[in-house]
Short mmCIF file of C-alpha atoms in Angstrom, two decimals:
data_model
loop_
_atom_site.label_atom_id
_atom_site.label_comp_id
_atom_site.label_asym_id
_atom_site.label_seq_id
_atom_site.Cartn_x
_atom_site.Cartn_y
_atom_site.Cartn_z
CA UNK A 30 1.46 14.31 -16.94
CA UNK A 31 4.37 12.48 -15.28
CA UNK A 32 5.38 10.39 -18.29
CA UNK A 33 9.03 10.85 -19.41
CA UNK A 34 7.79 12.17 -22.75
CA UNK A 35 5.98 15.03 -20.96
CA UNK A 36 8.06 15.53 -17.81
CA UNK A 37 11.75 15.60 -17.08
CA UNK A 38 13.12 14.36 -13.78
CA UNK A 39 13.82 18.00 -12.90
CA UNK A 40 10.28 19.27 -13.54
CA UNK A 41 8.73 16.47 -11.48
CA UNK A 42 9.86 18.22 -8.31
CA UNK A 43 7.43 21.08 -9.03
CA UNK A 44 4.72 19.06 -10.78
CA UNK A 45 4.12 16.52 -8.00
CA UNK A 46 3.22 18.99 -5.21
CA UNK A 47 1.03 21.04 -7.59
CA UNK A 48 -0.70 17.85 -8.68
CA UNK A 49 -1.30 16.77 -5.07
CA UNK A 50 -2.64 20.23 -4.17
CA UNK A 51 -5.05 20.22 -7.12
CA UNK A 52 -6.40 16.78 -6.21
CA UNK A 53 -6.86 17.84 -2.60
CA UNK A 54 -8.93 20.84 -3.68
CA UNK A 55 -11.05 18.66 -5.95
CA UNK A 56 -12.18 16.22 -3.31
CA UNK A 57 -9.79 15.64 -0.44
CA UNK A 58 -7.71 12.62 0.50
CA UNK A 59 -10.58 10.25 1.13
CA UNK A 60 -12.00 10.64 -2.37
CA UNK A 61 -8.91 9.03 -3.92
CA UNK A 62 -9.00 5.74 -2.05
CA UNK A 63 -11.17 3.71 -4.42
CA UNK A 64 -9.70 4.93 -7.71
CA UNK A 65 -7.56 1.91 -8.53
CA UNK A 66 -7.12 2.69 -12.25
CA UNK A 67 -5.86 6.15 -11.37
CA UNK A 68 -3.42 4.68 -8.86
CA UNK A 69 -2.06 2.16 -11.35
CA UNK A 70 -1.74 4.83 -14.04
CA UNK A 71 0.13 7.13 -11.67
CA UNK A 72 2.43 4.32 -10.54
CA UNK A 73 3.17 3.33 -14.14
CA UNK A 74 4.05 6.91 -15.08
CA UNK A 75 6.43 7.21 -12.13
CA UNK A 76 8.00 3.82 -12.81
CA UNK A 77 8.69 4.83 -16.41
CA UNK A 78 11.43 7.12 -15.09
CA UNK A 79 13.18 4.05 -13.65
CA UNK A 80 16.57 4.81 -12.09
CA UNK A 81 16.37 8.48 -13.13
CA UNK A 82 13.65 9.29 -10.58
CA UNK A 83 15.11 11.81 -8.10
CA UNK A 84 14.95 10.86 -4.42
CA UNK A 85 13.27 14.18 -3.66
CA UNK A 86 10.44 13.33 -6.07
CA UNK A 87 10.15 9.83 -4.65
CA UNK A 88 9.77 11.29 -1.17
CA UNK A 89 7.15 13.78 -2.35
CA UNK A 90 5.13 10.95 -3.89
CA UNK A 91 5.39 8.88 -0.70
CA UNK A 92 4.19 11.81 1.43
CA UNK A 93 1.31 12.48 -0.98
CA UNK A 94 0.24 8.83 -1.08
CA UNK A 95 0.39 8.38 2.69
CA UNK A 96 -1.90 11.39 3.04
CA UNK A 97 -4.37 9.70 0.70
CA UNK A 98 -4.22 6.59 2.89
CA UNK A 99 -5.33 8.65 5.88
CA UNK A 100 -8.78 8.41 4.29
CA UNK A 101 -11.91 10.19 5.45
CA UNK A 102 -11.53 11.98 8.79
CA UNK A 103 -13.02 10.52 11.95
CA UNK A 104 -16.60 11.61 12.37
CA UNK A 105 -17.31 11.93 8.64
CA UNK A 106 -20.52 10.52 7.25
CA UNK A 107 -18.64 7.62 5.65
CA UNK A 108 -16.85 6.60 8.83
CA UNK A 109 -17.98 3.42 10.60
CA UNK A 110 -15.32 1.79 12.73
CA UNK A 111 -17.49 -1.22 13.44
CA UNK A 112 -17.16 -2.82 10.03
CA UNK A 113 -14.30 -1.86 7.74
CA UNK A 114 -15.32 -4.52 5.22
CA UNK A 115 -18.73 -3.03 4.48
CA UNK A 116 -18.98 -1.69 0.95
CA UNK A 117 -20.52 1.58 2.12
CA UNK A 118 -17.53 2.20 4.42
CA UNK A 119 -14.76 1.66 1.90
CA UNK A 120 -14.32 5.41 1.60
CA UNK A 121 -13.75 5.77 5.34
CA UNK A 122 -10.92 3.27 5.81
CA UNK A 123 -8.03 2.73 3.42
CA UNK A 124 -7.21 -0.77 4.69
CA UNK A 125 -8.94 -2.54 1.81
CA UNK A 126 -8.78 0.34 -0.67
CA UNK A 127 -7.31 0.00 -4.19
CA UNK A 128 -5.00 2.97 -3.56
CA UNK A 129 -3.48 1.09 -0.62
CA UNK A 130 -2.81 -1.87 -2.89
CA UNK A 131 -1.29 0.38 -5.56
CA UNK A 132 0.99 2.12 -3.06
CA UNK A 133 2.54 -1.14 -1.88
CA UNK A 134 2.75 -2.23 -5.53
CA UNK A 135 4.73 0.93 -6.26
CA UNK A 136 7.07 0.24 -3.33
CA UNK A 137 7.65 -3.27 -4.63
CA UNK A 138 8.40 -2.06 -8.14
CA UNK A 139 10.77 0.63 -6.90
CA UNK A 140 12.53 -1.92 -4.74
CA UNK A 141 12.91 -4.23 -7.75
CA UNK A 142 14.92 -1.48 -9.45
CA UNK A 143 17.55 -1.78 -6.72
CA UNK A 144 18.90 0.36 -3.93
CA UNK A 145 19.35 3.38 -6.18
CA UNK A 146 15.63 4.17 -6.10
CA UNK A 147 14.38 2.37 -2.97
CA UNK A 148 16.88 0.98 -0.44
CA UNK A 149 15.52 -1.93 1.58
CA UNK A 150 15.58 -0.13 4.92
CA UNK A 151 13.57 2.76 3.49
CA UNK A 152 11.07 0.39 1.89
CA UNK A 153 10.58 -1.32 5.25
CA UNK A 154 10.02 1.92 7.16
CA UNK A 155 7.62 3.30 4.52
CA UNK A 156 5.60 0.08 4.36
CA UNK A 157 5.36 0.00 8.16
CA UNK A 158 4.07 3.58 8.10
CA UNK A 159 1.55 2.69 5.37
CA UNK A 160 0.19 -0.17 7.49
CA UNK A 161 -0.03 2.13 10.53
CA UNK A 162 -1.74 4.96 8.64
CA UNK A 163 -4.20 2.59 6.96
CA UNK A 164 -5.08 1.04 10.30
CA UNK A 165 -5.83 4.46 11.79
CA UNK A 166 -7.81 5.68 8.78
CA UNK A 167 -11.52 6.17 9.27
CA UNK A 168 -11.10 6.51 13.02
CA UNK A 169 -9.40 3.13 13.49
CA UNK A 170 -6.33 2.22 15.52
CA UNK A 171 -2.76 1.20 14.78
CA UNK A 172 -3.66 -2.39 15.71
CA UNK A 173 -6.40 -2.66 13.10
CA UNK A 174 -4.07 -3.61 10.24
CA UNK A 175 -2.68 -6.59 12.17
CA UNK A 176 -6.13 -7.66 13.30
CA UNK A 177 -7.54 -7.65 9.80
CA UNK A 178 -4.48 -9.54 8.51
CA UNK A 179 -5.04 -12.27 11.13
CA UNK A 180 -8.75 -12.47 10.32
CA UNK A 181 -8.30 -12.62 6.57
CA UNK A 182 -6.77 -15.55 4.76
CA UNK A 183 -6.51 -16.21 1.06
CA UNK A 184 -7.84 -19.20 -0.82
CA UNK A 185 -6.14 -22.49 0.03
CA UNK A 186 -5.68 -25.41 -2.34
CA UNK A 187 -7.56 -28.65 -1.83
CA UNK A 188 -7.10 -32.05 -3.42
CA UNK A 189 -7.71 -31.99 -7.13
CA UNK A 190 -6.78 -28.34 -7.42
CA UNK A 191 -10.11 -27.08 -6.05
CA UNK A 192 -10.25 -23.95 -3.93
CA UNK A 193 -12.09 -23.21 -0.75
CA UNK A 194 -13.12 -19.73 0.22
CA UNK A 195 -11.26 -17.77 2.88
CA UNK A 196 -12.91 -17.79 6.30
CA UNK A 197 -13.45 -14.05 6.17
CA UNK A 198 -14.01 -12.80 2.67
CA UNK A 199 -12.57 -9.39 2.00
CA UNK A 200 -11.42 -9.23 -1.59
CA UNK A 201 -10.10 -5.72 -1.26
CA UNK A 202 -7.77 -6.51 1.63
CA UNK A 203 -6.71 -9.80 0.06
CA UNK A 204 -5.30 -7.76 -2.85
CA UNK A 205 -3.56 -5.39 -0.45
CA UNK A 206 -2.18 -8.30 1.56
CA UNK A 207 -0.91 -9.95 -1.62
CA UNK A 208 1.32 -6.93 -2.30
CA UNK A 209 2.61 -6.94 1.29
CA UNK A 210 3.32 -10.67 0.98
CA UNK A 211 5.22 -9.96 -2.21
CA UNK A 212 7.27 -7.42 -0.27
CA UNK A 213 7.90 -9.89 2.56
CA UNK A 214 8.84 -12.62 0.10
CA UNK A 215 11.80 -10.55 -1.06
CA UNK A 216 13.21 -10.30 2.48
CA UNK A 217 15.25 -12.66 4.65
CA UNK A 218 12.92 -14.53 6.99
CA UNK A 219 14.15 -12.83 10.22
CA UNK A 220 13.56 -9.41 8.66
CA UNK A 221 10.08 -10.45 7.51
CA UNK A 222 9.28 -11.75 10.99
CA UNK A 223 10.33 -8.46 12.54
CA UNK A 224 8.16 -6.51 10.07
CA UNK A 225 5.11 -8.63 10.89
CA UNK A 226 5.60 -8.04 14.60
CA UNK A 227 5.97 -4.29 14.12
CA UNK A 228 2.66 -4.01 12.26
CA UNK A 229 0.79 -6.18 14.75
CA UNK A 230 0.65 -9.49 12.88
CA UNK A 231 1.60 -11.96 15.59
CA UNK A 232 1.10 -15.23 13.74
CA UNK A 233 4.12 -17.41 13.04
CA UNK A 234 5.82 -17.24 9.66
CA UNK A 235 4.49 -19.96 7.40
CA UNK A 236 4.28 -20.55 3.67
CA UNK A 237 0.72 -19.20 3.83
CA UNK A 238 1.95 -15.99 5.48
CA UNK A 239 4.73 -15.19 3.02
CA UNK A 240 4.08 -16.13 -0.59
CA UNK A 241 7.23 -16.31 -2.63
CA UNK A 242 6.98 -14.61 -6.01
#
């Protein structure tokens, strides 16, 4: 629908809100969280417009995606604040959801196009909001994103190139974290440090915290 061959930059301003409204009627925000292929397809279609994407459309997409990251409302059947890593609770919290990963991926790709589409300051504020919203999804708190980040580490290399498993396995959040690390890797270290503090990650900056692309 959003591909340049089917949509002009002008028509996107009316198509995006109609699209978001239709999806909301079909199943609500929480139902979108685990549809990674859909998220990647949507991101690819938007990225195909490159520098021609209007700021108004960009902002509509950001608002729509952040609403998806709100996840299932507190008190829903899927909500269980005790264990956000449980498979049966993926629909309640967006912290480890594929659509969370795809949103930060989209921010990274927009940023790579330069300040015309996504100025650095705006990328920082939107990514901070995404971390906050994801932490609060499913009845969580703003601190939950930082706590899960601190508890989850990726694989680390051992002698001979072997890998050892992370101390808390959460493959979904590892993918999300990878995109945030990609974002942080494009920033000056003081700016990255400030971002980590704002989202509740209090560990010191190390090579394991920020992976350069």
